[in-house]
Coordinates of C-alpha atoms in Angstrom, one line a residue:
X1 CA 96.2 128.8 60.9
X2 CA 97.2 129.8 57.2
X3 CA 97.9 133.2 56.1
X4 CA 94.7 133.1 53.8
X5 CA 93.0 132.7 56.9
X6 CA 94.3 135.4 59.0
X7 CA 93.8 137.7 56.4
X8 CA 90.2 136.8 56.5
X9 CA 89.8 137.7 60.0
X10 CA 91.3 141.1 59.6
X11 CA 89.2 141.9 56.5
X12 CA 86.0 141.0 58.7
X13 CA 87.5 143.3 61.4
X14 CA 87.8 146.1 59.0
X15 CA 84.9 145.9 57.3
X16 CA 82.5 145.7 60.3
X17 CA 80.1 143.0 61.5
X18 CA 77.0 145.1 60.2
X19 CA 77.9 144.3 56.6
X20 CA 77.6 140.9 57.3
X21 CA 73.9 140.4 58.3
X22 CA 71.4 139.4 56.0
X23 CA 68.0 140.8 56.0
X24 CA 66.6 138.5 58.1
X25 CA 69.6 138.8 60.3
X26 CA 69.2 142.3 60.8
X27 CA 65.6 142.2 61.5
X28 CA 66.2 139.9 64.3
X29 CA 68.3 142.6 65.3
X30 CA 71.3 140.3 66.5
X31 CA 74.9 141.9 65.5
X32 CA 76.9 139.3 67.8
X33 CA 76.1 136.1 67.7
X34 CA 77.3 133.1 70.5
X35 CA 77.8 129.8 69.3
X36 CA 75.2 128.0 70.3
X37 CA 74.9 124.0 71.1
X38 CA 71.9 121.8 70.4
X39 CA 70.5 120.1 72.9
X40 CA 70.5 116.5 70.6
X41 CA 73.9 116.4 70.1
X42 CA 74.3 116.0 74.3
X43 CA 71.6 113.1 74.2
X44 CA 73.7 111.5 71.6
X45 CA 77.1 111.2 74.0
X46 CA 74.6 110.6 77.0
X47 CA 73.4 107.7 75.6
X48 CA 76.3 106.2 74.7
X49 CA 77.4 106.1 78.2
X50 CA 73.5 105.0 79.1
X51 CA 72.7 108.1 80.8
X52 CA 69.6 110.5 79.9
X53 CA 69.7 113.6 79.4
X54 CA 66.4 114.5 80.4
X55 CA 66.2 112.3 83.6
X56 CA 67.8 115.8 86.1
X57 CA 67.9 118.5 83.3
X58 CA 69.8 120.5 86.0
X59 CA 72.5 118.4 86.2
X60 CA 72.8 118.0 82.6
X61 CA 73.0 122.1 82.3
X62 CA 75.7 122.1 85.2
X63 CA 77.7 119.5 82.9
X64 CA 76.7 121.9 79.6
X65 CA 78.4 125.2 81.3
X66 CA 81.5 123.4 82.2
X67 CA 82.3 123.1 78.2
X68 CA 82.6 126.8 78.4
X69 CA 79.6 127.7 76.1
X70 CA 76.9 130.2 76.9
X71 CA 74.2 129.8 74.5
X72 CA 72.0 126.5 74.3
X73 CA 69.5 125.6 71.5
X74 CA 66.7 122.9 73.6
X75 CA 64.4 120.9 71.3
X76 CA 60.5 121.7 72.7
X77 CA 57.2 119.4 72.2
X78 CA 55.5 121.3 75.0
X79 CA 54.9 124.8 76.6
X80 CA 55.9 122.8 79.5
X81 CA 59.2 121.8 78.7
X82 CA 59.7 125.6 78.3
X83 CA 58.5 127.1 81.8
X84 CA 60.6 124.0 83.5
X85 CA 63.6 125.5 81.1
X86 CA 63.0 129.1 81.8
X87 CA 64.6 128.6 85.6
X88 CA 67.5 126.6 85.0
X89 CA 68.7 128.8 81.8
X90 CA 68.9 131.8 84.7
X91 CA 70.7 129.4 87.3
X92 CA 73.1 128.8 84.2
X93 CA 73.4 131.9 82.9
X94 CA 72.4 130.7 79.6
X95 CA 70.8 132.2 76.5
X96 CA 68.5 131.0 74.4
X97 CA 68.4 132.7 70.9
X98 CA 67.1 129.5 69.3
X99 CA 65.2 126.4 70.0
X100 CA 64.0 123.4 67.7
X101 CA 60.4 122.6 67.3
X102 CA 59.3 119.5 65.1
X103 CA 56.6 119.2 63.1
X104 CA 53.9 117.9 60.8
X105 CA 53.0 119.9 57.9
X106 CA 52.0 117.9 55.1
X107 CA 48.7 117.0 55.7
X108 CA 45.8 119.2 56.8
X109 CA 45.1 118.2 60.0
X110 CA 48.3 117.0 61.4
X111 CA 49.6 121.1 60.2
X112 CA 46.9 122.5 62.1
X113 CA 47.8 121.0 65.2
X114 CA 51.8 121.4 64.9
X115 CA 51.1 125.2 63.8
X116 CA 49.0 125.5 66.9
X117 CA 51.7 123.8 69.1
X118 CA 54.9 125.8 67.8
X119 CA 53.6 129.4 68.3
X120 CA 52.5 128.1 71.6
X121 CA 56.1 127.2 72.4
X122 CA 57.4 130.1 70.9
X123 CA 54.9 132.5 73.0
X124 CA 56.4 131.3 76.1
X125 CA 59.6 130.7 75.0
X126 CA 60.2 134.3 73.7
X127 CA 60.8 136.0 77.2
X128 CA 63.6 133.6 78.0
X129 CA 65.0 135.2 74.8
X130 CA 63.7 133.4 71.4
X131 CA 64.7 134.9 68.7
X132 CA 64.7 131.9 66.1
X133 CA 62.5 128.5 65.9
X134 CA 64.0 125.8 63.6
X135 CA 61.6 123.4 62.6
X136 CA 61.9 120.5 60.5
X137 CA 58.9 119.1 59.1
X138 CA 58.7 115.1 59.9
X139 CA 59.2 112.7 56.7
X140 CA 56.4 110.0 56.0
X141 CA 58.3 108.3 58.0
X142 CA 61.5 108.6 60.3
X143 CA 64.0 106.0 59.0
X144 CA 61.9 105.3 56.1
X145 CA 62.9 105.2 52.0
X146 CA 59.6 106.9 51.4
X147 CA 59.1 110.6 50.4
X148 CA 56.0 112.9 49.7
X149 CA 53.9 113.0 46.6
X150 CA 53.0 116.5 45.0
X151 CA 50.1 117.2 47.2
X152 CA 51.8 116.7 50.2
X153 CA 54.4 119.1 49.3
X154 CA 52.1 121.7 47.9
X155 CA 49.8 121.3 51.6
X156 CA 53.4 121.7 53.8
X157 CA 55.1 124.4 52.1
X158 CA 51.5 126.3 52.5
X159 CA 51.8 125.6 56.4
X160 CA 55.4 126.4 56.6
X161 CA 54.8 129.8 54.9
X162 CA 51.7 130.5 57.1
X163 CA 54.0 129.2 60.6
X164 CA 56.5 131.6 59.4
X165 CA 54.3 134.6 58.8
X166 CA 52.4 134.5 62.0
X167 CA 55.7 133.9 63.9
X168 CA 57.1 137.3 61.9
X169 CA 54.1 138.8 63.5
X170 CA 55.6 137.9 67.0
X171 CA 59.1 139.2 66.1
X172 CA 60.5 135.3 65.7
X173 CA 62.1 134.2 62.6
X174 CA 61.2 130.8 61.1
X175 CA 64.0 128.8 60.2
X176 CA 63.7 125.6 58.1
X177 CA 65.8 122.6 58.6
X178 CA 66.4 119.4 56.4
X179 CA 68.0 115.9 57.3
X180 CA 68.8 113.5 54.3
X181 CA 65.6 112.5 53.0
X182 CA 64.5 116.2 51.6
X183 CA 67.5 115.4 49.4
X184 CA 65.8 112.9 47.6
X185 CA 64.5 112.8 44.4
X186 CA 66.0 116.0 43.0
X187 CA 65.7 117.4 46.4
X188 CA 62.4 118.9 45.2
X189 CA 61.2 118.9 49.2
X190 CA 64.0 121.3 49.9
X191 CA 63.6 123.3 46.7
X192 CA 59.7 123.5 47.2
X193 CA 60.0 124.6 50.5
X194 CA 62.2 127.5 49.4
X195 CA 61.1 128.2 46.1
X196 CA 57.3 128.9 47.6
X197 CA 57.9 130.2 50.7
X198 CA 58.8 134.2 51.2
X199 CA 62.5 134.8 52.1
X200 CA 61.0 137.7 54.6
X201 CA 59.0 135.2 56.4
X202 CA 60.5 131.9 56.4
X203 CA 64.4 131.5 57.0
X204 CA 67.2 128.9 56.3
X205 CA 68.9 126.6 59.1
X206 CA 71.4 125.2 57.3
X207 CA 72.4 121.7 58.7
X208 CA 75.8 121.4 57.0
X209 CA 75.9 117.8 57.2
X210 CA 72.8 116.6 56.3
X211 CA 72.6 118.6 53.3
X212 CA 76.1 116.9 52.6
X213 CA 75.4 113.4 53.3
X214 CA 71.8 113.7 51.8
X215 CA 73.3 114.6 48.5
X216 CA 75.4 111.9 48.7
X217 CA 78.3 112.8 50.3
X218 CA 78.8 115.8 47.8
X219 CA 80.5 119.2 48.7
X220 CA 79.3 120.4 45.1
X221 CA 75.7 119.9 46.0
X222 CA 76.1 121.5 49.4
X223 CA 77.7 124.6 48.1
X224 CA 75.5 124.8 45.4
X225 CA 72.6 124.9 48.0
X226 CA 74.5 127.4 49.9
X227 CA 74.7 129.7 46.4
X228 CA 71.1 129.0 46.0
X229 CA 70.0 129.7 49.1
X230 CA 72.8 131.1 50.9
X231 CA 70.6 134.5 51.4
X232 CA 68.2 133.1 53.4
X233 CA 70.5 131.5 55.9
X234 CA 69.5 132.2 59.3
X235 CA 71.6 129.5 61.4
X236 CA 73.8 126.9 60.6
X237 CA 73.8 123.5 62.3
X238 CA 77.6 122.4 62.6
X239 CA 78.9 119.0 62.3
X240 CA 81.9 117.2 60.6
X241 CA 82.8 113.9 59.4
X242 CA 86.0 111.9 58.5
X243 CA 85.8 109.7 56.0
X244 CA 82.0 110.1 56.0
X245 CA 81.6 109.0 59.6
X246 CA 80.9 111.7 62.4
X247 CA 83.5 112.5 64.0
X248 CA 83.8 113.0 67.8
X249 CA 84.7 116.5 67.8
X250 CA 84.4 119.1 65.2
X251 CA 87.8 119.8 63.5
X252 CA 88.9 119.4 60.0
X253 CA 87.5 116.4 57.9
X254 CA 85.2 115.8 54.9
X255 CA 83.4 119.3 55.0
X256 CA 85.8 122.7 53.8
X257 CA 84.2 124.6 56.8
X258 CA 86.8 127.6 55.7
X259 CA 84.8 127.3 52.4
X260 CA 81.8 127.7 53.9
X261 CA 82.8 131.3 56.2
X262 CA 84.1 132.8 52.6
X263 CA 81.1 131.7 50.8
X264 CA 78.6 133.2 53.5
X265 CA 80.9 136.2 54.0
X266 CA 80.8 137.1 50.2
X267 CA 77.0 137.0 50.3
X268 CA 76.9 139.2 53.8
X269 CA 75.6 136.3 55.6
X270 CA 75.8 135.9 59.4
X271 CA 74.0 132.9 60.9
X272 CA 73.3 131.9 64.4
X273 CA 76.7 129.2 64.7
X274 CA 74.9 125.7 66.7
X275 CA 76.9 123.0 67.8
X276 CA 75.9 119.8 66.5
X277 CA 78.6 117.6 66.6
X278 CA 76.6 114.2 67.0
X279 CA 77.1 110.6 67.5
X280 CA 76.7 107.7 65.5
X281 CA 77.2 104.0 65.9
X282 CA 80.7 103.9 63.8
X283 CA 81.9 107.1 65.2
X284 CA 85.0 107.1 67.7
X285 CA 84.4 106.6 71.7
X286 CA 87.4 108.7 73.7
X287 CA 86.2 111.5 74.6
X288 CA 83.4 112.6 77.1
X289 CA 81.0 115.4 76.5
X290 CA 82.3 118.3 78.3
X291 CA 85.9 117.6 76.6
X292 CA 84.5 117.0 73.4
X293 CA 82.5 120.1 73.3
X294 CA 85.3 122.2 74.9
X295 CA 87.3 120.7 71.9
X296 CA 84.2 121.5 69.6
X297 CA 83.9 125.5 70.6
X298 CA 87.8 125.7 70.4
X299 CA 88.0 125.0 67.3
X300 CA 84.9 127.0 66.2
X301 CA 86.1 130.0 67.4
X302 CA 89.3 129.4 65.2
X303 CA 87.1 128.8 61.8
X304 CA 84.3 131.1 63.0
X305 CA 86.7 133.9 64.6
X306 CA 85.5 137.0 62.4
X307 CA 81.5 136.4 63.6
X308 CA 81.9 136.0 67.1

């Protein structure tokens, strides 16, 4: 650990953890964060030893504690999936301060429905302690070079705006989240979802490496979103790559992660820290998932010390 980075830590010490919440932050009314782990990021080493992650969701959550973390971030399609959850988070002693909800926002109907369906899932998942729900609106199509025209865009960040403003009503924070393809074309999804949407109502969840690799592999672009937006971040999904491949374990490699604690720091900025050190076809096969995510939160705690 460098000096510049000790120092760090002792000024966050000093100055208090207060000072570092954003305004959405503080109204979720969160001063200590855990780091949190997404559920997807599990599937991805499950699969590659051809197991399912779903198939005994208890066993999977008795693997999940053994990494040492304490919060979990579960992706939800139904209110079902959350009352079969609710159980297994109290065996676990798990939290739950966020969960991922997709949906379909760009055209009339389709937003209707998705609206509908996440407040649903937020309703029951907000006893078992929801304070955030990250949602990603789907591209035209998943895998696909295609992006939205105008009217789409006008018709989803309309949706967005009214899914975050009825979720504010129920003391949840929306948070907005990207992959590559918002990156597009200027990025004008990303920047028309934020530019016409109301900072008080609909958040930022930051997925460091999508916004990275979406813009082409370019830390300029990514801390230019972060100045841009950095105000509205409400969570950050974590992940690193070496040589633009993910890596197996989150550790130094194409992403200045220190960067990214000063930047947020220096605009008072606390997310919600989630895990998402995923898998992809190139990326290297050693290590397990419990030892990889043990390796994962270690390391976190070393770059993220001052907010946890």
């Amino acid at each position: 650990m460098s000096y510049t980075r000790r120092h760090f830590i002792e000024t966050l010490t000093a100055t208090g953890t207060a000072a570092l919440l954003s305004p959405l932050a503080q109204a979720i009314g969160t001063k200590h964060w855990p780091i949190s782990s997404n559920q997807y990021a599990w599937i991805t080493f499950y699969n590659r030893d051809k197991r399912n992650w779903n198939a005994d969701l208890d066993a999977s959550l008795a693997e999940y504690v053994k990494s040492g973390l304490t919060a979990y971030e579960p992706s939800f399609t139904t209110v079902e999936e959350v009352k079969k959850l609710g159980p297994l988070l109290q065996k676990y002693n798990l939290t739950m301060p966020s969960a991922y909800v997709g949906s379909v926002l760009h055209e009339p109907n389709e937003g209707k429905k998705s609206i509908e369906t996440a407040l649903a899932i937020a309703e029951a998942a907000q006893p078992l302690g929801l304070k955030i729900l990250v949602s990603n609106p789907s591209p035209l199509k998943w895998g696909g070079a295609e992006i939205k025209n105008d009217a789409q865009l006008i018709e989803q960040a309309k949706n967005l705006a009214y899914l975050g403003k009825e979720l504010r009503k129920r003391g949840i924070t929306l948070a907005y989240h990207t992959h590559d393809v918002e990156l597009r074309a200027g990025a004008r999804e990303l920047h028309h979802m934020l530019q016409n949407t109301d900072p008080k109502e609909v958040g930022f969840c930051l997925d460091v490496h999508w916004v990275y690799r979406g813009a082409g592999n370019s830390q300029v672009a990514l801390f230019d979103v972060v100045k841009m937006y950095g105000k509205r971040i409400v969570e950050l999904h974590i992940r690193q790559s070496v040589n633009q491949i993910w890596a197996e374990t989150f550790g130094e490699g194409d992403i200045d992660y220190p960067r990214l604690v000063r930047e947020l720091t220096t605009l008072k900025v606390k997310p919600l820290l989630v895990l998402e050190q995923c898998l992809e076809a190139q990326s290297p096969n050693t290590l397990k998932a419990v030892e990889a995510h043990q390796r994962d939160l270690a390391y976190a705690k070393q770059v993220f010390g001052g907010w946890v």
